[in-house]
XYZ file of C-alpha atoms in Angstrom:
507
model
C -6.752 -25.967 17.372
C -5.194 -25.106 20.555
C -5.790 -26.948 23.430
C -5.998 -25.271 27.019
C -3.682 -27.523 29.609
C -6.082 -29.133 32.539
C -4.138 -27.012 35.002
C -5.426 -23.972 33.000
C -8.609 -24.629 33.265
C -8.839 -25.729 37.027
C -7.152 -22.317 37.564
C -10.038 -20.949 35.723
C -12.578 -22.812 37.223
C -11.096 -21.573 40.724
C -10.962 -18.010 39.737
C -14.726 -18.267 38.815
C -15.823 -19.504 41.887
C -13.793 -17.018 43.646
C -15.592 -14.469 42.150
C -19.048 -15.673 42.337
C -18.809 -16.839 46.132
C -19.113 -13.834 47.306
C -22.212 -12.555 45.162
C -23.806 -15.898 45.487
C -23.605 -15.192 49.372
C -25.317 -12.002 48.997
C -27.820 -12.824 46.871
C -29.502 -15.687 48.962
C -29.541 -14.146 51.820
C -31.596 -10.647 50.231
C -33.418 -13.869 48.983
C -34.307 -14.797 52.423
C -35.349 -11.053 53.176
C -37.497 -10.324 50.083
C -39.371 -13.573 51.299
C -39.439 -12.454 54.999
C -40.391 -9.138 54.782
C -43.182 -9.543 51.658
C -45.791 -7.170 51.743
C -49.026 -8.221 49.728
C -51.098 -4.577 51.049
C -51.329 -2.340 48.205
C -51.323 0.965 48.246
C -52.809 3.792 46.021
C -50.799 2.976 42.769
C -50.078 -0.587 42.918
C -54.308 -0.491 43.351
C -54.740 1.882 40.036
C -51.832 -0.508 38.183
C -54.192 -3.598 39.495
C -57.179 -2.191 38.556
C -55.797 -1.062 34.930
C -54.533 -4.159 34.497
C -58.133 -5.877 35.081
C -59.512 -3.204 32.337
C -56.865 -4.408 29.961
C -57.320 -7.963 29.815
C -61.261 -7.189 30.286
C -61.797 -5.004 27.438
C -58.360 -4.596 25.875
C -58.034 -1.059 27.192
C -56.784 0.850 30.520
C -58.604 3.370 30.889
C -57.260 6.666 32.126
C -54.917 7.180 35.479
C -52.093 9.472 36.018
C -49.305 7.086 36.131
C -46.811 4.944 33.663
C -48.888 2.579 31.763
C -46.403 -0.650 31.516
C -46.556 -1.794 34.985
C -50.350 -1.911 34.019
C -49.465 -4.776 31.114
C -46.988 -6.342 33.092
C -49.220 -7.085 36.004
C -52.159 -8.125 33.060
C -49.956 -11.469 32.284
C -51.101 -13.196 35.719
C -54.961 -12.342 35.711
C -54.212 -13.669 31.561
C -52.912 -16.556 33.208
C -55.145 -16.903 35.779
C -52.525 -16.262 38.380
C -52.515 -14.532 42.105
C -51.266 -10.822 40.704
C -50.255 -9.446 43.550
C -47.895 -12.947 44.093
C -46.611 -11.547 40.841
C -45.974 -8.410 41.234
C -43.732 -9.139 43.865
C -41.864 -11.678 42.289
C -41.241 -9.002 39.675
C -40.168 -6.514 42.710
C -37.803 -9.326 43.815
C -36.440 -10.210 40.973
C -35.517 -6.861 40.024
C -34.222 -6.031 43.850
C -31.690 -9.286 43.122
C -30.727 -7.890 39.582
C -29.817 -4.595 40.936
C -27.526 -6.575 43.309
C -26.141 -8.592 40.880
C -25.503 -5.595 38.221
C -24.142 -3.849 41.016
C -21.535 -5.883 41.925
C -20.756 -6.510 38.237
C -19.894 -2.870 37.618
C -17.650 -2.697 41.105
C -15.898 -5.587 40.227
C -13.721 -3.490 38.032
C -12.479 -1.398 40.592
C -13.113 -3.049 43.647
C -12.106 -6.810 44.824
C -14.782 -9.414 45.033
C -14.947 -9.051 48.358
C -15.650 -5.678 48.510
C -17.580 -5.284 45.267
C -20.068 -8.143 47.360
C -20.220 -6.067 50.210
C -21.454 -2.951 48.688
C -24.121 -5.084 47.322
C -24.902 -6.251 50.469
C -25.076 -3.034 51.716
C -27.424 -1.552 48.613
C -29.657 -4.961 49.633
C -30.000 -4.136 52.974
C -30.609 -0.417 52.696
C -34.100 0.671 53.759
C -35.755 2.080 50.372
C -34.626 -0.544 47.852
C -35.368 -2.975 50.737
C -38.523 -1.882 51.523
C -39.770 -1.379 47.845
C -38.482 -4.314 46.654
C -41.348 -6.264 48.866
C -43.824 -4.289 47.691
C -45.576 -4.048 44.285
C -44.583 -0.909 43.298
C -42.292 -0.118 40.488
C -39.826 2.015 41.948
C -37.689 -1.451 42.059
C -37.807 -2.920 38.308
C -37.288 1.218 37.284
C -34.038 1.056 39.637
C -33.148 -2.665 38.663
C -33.362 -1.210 34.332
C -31.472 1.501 35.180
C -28.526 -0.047 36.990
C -28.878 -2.273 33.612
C -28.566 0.953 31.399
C -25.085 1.929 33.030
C -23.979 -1.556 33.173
C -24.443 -1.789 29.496
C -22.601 1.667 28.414
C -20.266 1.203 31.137
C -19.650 -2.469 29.235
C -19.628 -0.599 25.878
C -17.384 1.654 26.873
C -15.033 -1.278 28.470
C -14.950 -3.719 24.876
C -17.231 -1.735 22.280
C -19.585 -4.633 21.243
C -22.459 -2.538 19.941
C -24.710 -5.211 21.243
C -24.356 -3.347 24.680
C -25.141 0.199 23.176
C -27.989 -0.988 21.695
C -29.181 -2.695 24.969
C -28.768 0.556 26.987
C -31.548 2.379 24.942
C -33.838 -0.234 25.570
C -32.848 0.036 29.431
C -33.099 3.323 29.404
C -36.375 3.468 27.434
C -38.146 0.431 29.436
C -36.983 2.199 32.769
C -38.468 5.474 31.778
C -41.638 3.650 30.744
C -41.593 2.173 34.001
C -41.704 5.284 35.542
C -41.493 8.907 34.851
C -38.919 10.402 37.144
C -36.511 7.906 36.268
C -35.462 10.084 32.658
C -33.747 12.738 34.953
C -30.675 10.765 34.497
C -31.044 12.615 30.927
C -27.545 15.006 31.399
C -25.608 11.536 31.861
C -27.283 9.889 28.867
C -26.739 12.737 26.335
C -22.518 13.125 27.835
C -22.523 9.448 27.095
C -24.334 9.495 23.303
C -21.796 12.556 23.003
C -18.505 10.467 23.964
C -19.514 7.547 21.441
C -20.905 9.457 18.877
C -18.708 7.942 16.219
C -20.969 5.015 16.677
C -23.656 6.822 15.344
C -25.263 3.667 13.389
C -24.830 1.832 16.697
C -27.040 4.772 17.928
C -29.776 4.580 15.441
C -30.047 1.240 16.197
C -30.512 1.527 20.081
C -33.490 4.600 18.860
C -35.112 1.959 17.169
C -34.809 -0.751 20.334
C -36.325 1.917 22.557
C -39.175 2.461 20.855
C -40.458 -1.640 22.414
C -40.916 -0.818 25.667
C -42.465 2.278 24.915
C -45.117 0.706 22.540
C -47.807 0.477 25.812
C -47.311 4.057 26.994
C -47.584 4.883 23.322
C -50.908 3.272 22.582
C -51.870 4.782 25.823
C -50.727 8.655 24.969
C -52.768 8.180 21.875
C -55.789 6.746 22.948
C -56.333 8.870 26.016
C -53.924 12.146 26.149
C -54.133 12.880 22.492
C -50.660 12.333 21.212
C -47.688 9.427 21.356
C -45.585 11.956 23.380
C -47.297 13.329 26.958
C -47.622 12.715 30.593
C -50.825 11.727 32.000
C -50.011 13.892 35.324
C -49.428 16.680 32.857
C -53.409 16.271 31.249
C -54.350 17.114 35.072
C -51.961 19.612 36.456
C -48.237 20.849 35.651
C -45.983 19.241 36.422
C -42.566 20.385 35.891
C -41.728 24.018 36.346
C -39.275 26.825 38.054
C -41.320 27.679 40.913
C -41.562 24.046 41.945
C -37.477 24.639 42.863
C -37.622 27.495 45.368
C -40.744 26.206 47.124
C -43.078 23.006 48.045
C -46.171 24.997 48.281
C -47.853 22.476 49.522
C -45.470 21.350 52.433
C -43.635 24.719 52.863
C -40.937 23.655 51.818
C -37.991 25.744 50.473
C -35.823 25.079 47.583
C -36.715 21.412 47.458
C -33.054 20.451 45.816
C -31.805 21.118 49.857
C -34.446 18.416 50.657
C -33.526 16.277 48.866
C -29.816 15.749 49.089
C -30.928 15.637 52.972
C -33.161 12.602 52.128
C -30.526 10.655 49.828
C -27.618 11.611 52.160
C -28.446 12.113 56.027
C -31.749 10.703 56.341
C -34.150 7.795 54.435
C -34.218 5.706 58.214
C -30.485 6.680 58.126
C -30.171 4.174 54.961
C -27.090 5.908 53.642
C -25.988 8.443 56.307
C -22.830 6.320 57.868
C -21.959 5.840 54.553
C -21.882 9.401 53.295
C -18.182 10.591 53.957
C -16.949 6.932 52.151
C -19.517 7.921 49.140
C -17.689 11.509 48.627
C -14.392 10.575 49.160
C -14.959 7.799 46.511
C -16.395 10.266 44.256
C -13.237 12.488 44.632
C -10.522 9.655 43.939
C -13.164 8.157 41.280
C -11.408 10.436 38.818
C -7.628 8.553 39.381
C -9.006 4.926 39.791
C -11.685 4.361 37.053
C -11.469 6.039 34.030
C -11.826 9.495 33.587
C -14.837 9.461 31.410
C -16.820 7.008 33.802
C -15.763 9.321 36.724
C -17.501 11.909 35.210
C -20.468 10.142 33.720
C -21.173 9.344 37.560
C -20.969 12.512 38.547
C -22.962 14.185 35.629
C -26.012 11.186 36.383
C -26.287 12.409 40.477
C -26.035 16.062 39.536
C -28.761 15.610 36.626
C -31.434 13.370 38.754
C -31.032 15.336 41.905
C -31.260 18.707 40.033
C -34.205 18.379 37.821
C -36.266 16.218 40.870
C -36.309 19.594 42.196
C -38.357 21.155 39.097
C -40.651 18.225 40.160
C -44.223 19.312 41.081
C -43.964 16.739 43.991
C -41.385 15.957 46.761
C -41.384 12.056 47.462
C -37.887 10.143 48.881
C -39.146 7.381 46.521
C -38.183 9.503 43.671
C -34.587 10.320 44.743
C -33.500 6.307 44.679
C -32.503 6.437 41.174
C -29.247 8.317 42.509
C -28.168 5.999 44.804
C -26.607 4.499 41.634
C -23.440 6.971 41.548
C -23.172 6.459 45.181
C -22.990 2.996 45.782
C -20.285 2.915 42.735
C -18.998 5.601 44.268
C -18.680 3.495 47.438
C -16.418 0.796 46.625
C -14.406 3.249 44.860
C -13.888 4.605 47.688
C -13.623 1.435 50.394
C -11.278 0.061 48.118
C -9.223 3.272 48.698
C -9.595 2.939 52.507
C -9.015 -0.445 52.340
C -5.807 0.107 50.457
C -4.837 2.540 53.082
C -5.194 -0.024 55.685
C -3.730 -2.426 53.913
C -0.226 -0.357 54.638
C -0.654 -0.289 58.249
C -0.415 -2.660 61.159
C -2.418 -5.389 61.949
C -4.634 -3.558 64.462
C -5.620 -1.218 61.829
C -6.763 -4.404 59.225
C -8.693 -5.962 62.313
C -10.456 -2.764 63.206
C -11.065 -2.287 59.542
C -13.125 -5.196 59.314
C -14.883 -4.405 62.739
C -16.540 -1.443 61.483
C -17.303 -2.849 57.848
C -19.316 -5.755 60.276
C -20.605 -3.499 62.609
C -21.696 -0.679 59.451
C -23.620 -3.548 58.043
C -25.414 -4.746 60.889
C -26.303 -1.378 62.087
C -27.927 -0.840 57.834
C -29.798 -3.961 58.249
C -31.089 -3.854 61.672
C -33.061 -0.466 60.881
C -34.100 -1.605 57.573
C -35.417 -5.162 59.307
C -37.158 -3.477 62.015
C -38.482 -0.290 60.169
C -39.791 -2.319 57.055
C -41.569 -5.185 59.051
C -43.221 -1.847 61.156
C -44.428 -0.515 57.891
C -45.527 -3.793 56.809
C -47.314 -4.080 59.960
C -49.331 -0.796 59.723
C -50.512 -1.533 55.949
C -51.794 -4.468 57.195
C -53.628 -3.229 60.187
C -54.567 0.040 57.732
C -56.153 -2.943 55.076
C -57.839 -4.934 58.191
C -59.644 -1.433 59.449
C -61.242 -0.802 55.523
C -61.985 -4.597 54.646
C -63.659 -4.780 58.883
C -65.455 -1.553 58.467
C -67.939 -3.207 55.654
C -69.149 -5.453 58.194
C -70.804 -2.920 60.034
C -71.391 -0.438 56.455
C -74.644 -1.194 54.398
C -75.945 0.397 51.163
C -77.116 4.252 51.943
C -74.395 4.761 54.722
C -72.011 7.169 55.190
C -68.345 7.234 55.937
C -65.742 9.749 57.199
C -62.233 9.123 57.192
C -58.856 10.703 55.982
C -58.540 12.666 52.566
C -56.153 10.005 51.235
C -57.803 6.849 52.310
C -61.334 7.263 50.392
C -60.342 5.829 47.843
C -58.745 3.102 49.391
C -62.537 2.605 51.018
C -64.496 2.816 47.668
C -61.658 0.467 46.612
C -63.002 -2.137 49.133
C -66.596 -1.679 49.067
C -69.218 -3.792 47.145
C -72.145 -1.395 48.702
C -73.395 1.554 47.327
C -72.157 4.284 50.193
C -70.999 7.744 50.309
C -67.008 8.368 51.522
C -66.170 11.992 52.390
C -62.682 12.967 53.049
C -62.696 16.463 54.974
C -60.034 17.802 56.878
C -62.012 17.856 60.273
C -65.431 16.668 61.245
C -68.271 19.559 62.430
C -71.502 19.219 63.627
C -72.414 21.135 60.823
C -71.158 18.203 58.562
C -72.797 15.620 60.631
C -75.942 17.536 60.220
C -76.331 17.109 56.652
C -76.736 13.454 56.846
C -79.381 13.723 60.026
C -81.047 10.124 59.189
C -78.715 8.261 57.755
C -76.129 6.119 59.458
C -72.667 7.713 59.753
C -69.349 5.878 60.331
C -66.140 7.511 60.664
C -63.009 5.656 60.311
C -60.078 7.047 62.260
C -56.666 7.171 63.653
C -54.564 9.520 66.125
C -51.556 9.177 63.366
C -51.429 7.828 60.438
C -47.224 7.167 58.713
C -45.852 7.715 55.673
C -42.338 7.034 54.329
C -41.904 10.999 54.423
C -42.953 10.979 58.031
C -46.278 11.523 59.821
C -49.319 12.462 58.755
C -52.158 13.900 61.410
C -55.452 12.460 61.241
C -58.820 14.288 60.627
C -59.800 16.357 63.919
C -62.673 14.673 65.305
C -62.671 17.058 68.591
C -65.467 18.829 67.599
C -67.835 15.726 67.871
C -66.031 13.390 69.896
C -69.120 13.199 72.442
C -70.976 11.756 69.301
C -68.726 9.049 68.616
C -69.600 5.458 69.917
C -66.360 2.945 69.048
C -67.473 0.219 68.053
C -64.368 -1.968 66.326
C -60.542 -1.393 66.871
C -57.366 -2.690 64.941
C -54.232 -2.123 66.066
C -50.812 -2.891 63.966
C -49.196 -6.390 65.068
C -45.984 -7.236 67.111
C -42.769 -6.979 64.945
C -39.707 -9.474 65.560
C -37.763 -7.103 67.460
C -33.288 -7.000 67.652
C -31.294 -4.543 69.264
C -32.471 -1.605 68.188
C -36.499 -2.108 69.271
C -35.207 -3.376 72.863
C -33.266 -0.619 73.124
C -35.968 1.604 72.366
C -38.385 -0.038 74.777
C -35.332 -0.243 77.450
C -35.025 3.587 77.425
C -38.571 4.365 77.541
C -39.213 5.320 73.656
C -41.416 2.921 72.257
C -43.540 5.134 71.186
C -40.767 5.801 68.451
C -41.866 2.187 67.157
C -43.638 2.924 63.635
C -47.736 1.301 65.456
C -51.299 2.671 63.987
C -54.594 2.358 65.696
C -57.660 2.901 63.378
C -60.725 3.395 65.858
C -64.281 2.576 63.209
C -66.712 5.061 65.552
C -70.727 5.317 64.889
C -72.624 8.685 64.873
C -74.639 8.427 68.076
C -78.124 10.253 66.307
């Protein structure tokens, strides 16, 4: 047996904390967000996961809905339990935002110093969509957080072969998918990297065989309510998938929705990723001399593949579009370790103004995701305030008029038996119809989405009819630089507020 001197293994020791400083670092302090900036509103499909949930561990079965199934079973263990689901849910969101970090810096540690590797975590921690969905209960999150795990594992595999790490990539990639659907667009990467190990075949039949687990839910699901193991539930509705959805967004009048997107992911999301966009390319381009080739392009065959078939999508949503941030933020330190090596060469004015603008770059990411995500957080909660207020004033027999998409969200919170209409604007003709019966209408100038703003119902045409008689307004934010600065130039009203107005029907 050969025994390892004590000096050995102090070095050791010391080279281990050196590389898990840095991490450690980053990881307490998105710790300290994710508790900060916690959102416990739900929205329309963390309510139909909730309510799914409830119908599983009621009567062992779902029901139908349009979405992925195994959030639905996931979010089942608490109410099993008897525990606060929504509590869980975001644990599981904040989990998988700190796993994403962690994996992160894990697969930029081999081409990027600790230092760096941390700081592009940082930066991916910080950045407004996985920030802001990883307080939430949605699963956009744990389906980015099993998909960083899926390259992590073939990127492993392809670093020291243990089939243990191929095997574990299928069930990433299968439990991801499962999680939700637009996360298999990263298909074109998957089959280049089943092509480059197929020797490994047995390996491969294996990892088949591990991905069937996490697709066990969504299977019993198909079955039971969509009439085979393999289909979409959006599909049983509507298409979904299809050429024309490419050249145009009928619904938004949009054209060629692949343009969109790239603007999204690259020059817009709050400006997420937009200072970082010239860094991203240039490491994409040098990607191909400092990692190995086949990585390089695996990287750039997984952005091409998700950004290119999200725009067969039926629907445009930024949410969808996160799962390529993956390439890019490897694609990052690839290239700020190329800058940085640059800089490294040059005088000591350079090196100091190097670090300036890596300080001042990650202030100026967090400040906008810190402000903008406790704004949002602020109008779901005024949003939840006007529906749970407006059933002091509803009884059984009423009526209520409000936006398109929030009637559900009313039914949702109603234990009366009343009727919620969603039209587009509000007539006298449409006020006639329930002559006798108490109307409400439940309204707002604005109401915000994460793709921008969407107008209220018109209420012009009646306006003389409405008597307010309740108000909520979204709550003061902590406000930094960027809020002040706002307010200092006269642009508040660029601060993400809602008003919902609850207005009787004067008879």
């Amino acid at each position: 047996m050969t025994l390892t001197p004590p000096n050995a293994m102090t070095m050791s020791r010391r080279k281990t904390l050196r590389l898990q400083l840095p991490i450690l670092a980053v990881l307490l302090f998105t710790l300290f967000l994710i508790l900060f900036l916690a959102d416990r509103t739900l929205q329309a499909d963390p309510s139909e996961w909730l309510q799914s949930a409830r119908n599983l561990v009621q009567s062992g079965d779902t029901g139908l809905q349009h979405r992925n199934i195994l959030f639905s079973y996931i979010l089942a263990v608490p109410l099993f339990l008897g525990l606060d689901p929504v509590l869980f849910g975001l644990v599981v969101s904040g989990i998988s935002l700190l796993g994403s970090v962690y994996l992160l810096y894990r697969i930029n540690l081999k081409h990027a110093s600790p230092a760096l590797a941390a700081f592009v975590s940082l930066l991916f921690a910080i950045s407004y969509a996985p920030l802001r969905y990883g307080t939430q209960v949605f699963t956009d999150i744990p389906a980015l957080a099993l998909t960083i795990g899926m390259v992590y594992f073939q990127f492993r595999f392809l670093d020291e072969r243990k089939p243990l790490d191929l095997v574990l990539s299928y069930f990433f990639a299968s439990a991801t998918v499962s999680m939700r659907y637009a996360s298999a667009f990263f298909l074109f990467a998957f089959l280049y990297f089943a092509w480059i190990t197929r020797r490994d075949w047995k390996w491969h039949a294996l990892g088949v065989l591990a991905a069937v687990v996490p697709y066990i839910p969504q299977l019993i699901y198909n079955v039971r309510h969509l009439g085979g193991p393999f289909a979409i539930s959006y599909a049983s509705a509507e298409p979904i998938f299809g050429l024309q959805y490419f050249f145009k967004d009928e619904q938004a009048g949009r054209q060629y929705v692949l343009l969109h997107y790239l603007r999204f992911l690259l020059l817009d999301f709050r400006l997420f990723f937009a200072l970082l966009t010239p860094v991203s390319l240039l490491g994409a381009v040098v990607s191909f001399k400092r990692i190995p080739r086949v990585k390089a392009v695996y990287l750039l065959l997984f952005f091409l593949s998700v950004v290119l078939l999200l725009s067969f999508y039926a629907y445009f949503s930024n949410r969808y579009v996160m799962v390529a941030l993956i390439p890019c933020f490897i694609w990052l330190a690839v290239g700020l370790a190329e800058i940085q090596h640059w800089v490294q060469e040059r005088k000591r004015l350079w090196r100091i103004a190097w670090v300036l603008a890596l300080v001042a770059l990650a202030y100026g990411m967090f400040e906008i995701s810190f402000q903008v995500i406790q704004s949002s957080r602020a109008v779901h909660e005024a949003r939840d305030a006007a529906y749970s207020d407006l059933h002091q004033f509803v009884r059984d027999g009423d009526v209520v008029i409000t936006l398109s998409s929030q009637v559900n969200s009313v039914l949702r919170r109603s234990s009366r038996q009343i009727e919620v209409l969603g039209p587009d604007a509000i007539t006298p003709e449409l006020l006639q119809q329930y002559e006798g019966r108490n109307v409400y209408v439940l309204w707002t100038p604005q109401r915000l989405t994460s793709e921008g703003t969407n107008w209220s119902l018109t209420i012009d045409a009646v306006r003389s009819r409405l008597e307010p008689i309740h108000t909520v307004r979204s709550k003061p934010v902590v406000e930094l630089l960027l809020y002040r600065a706002l307010r200092l130039f006269g642009k508040e009203d660029s601060i993400p507020t809602e008003e919902w107005i609850i207005y009787r029907v004067v008879r």
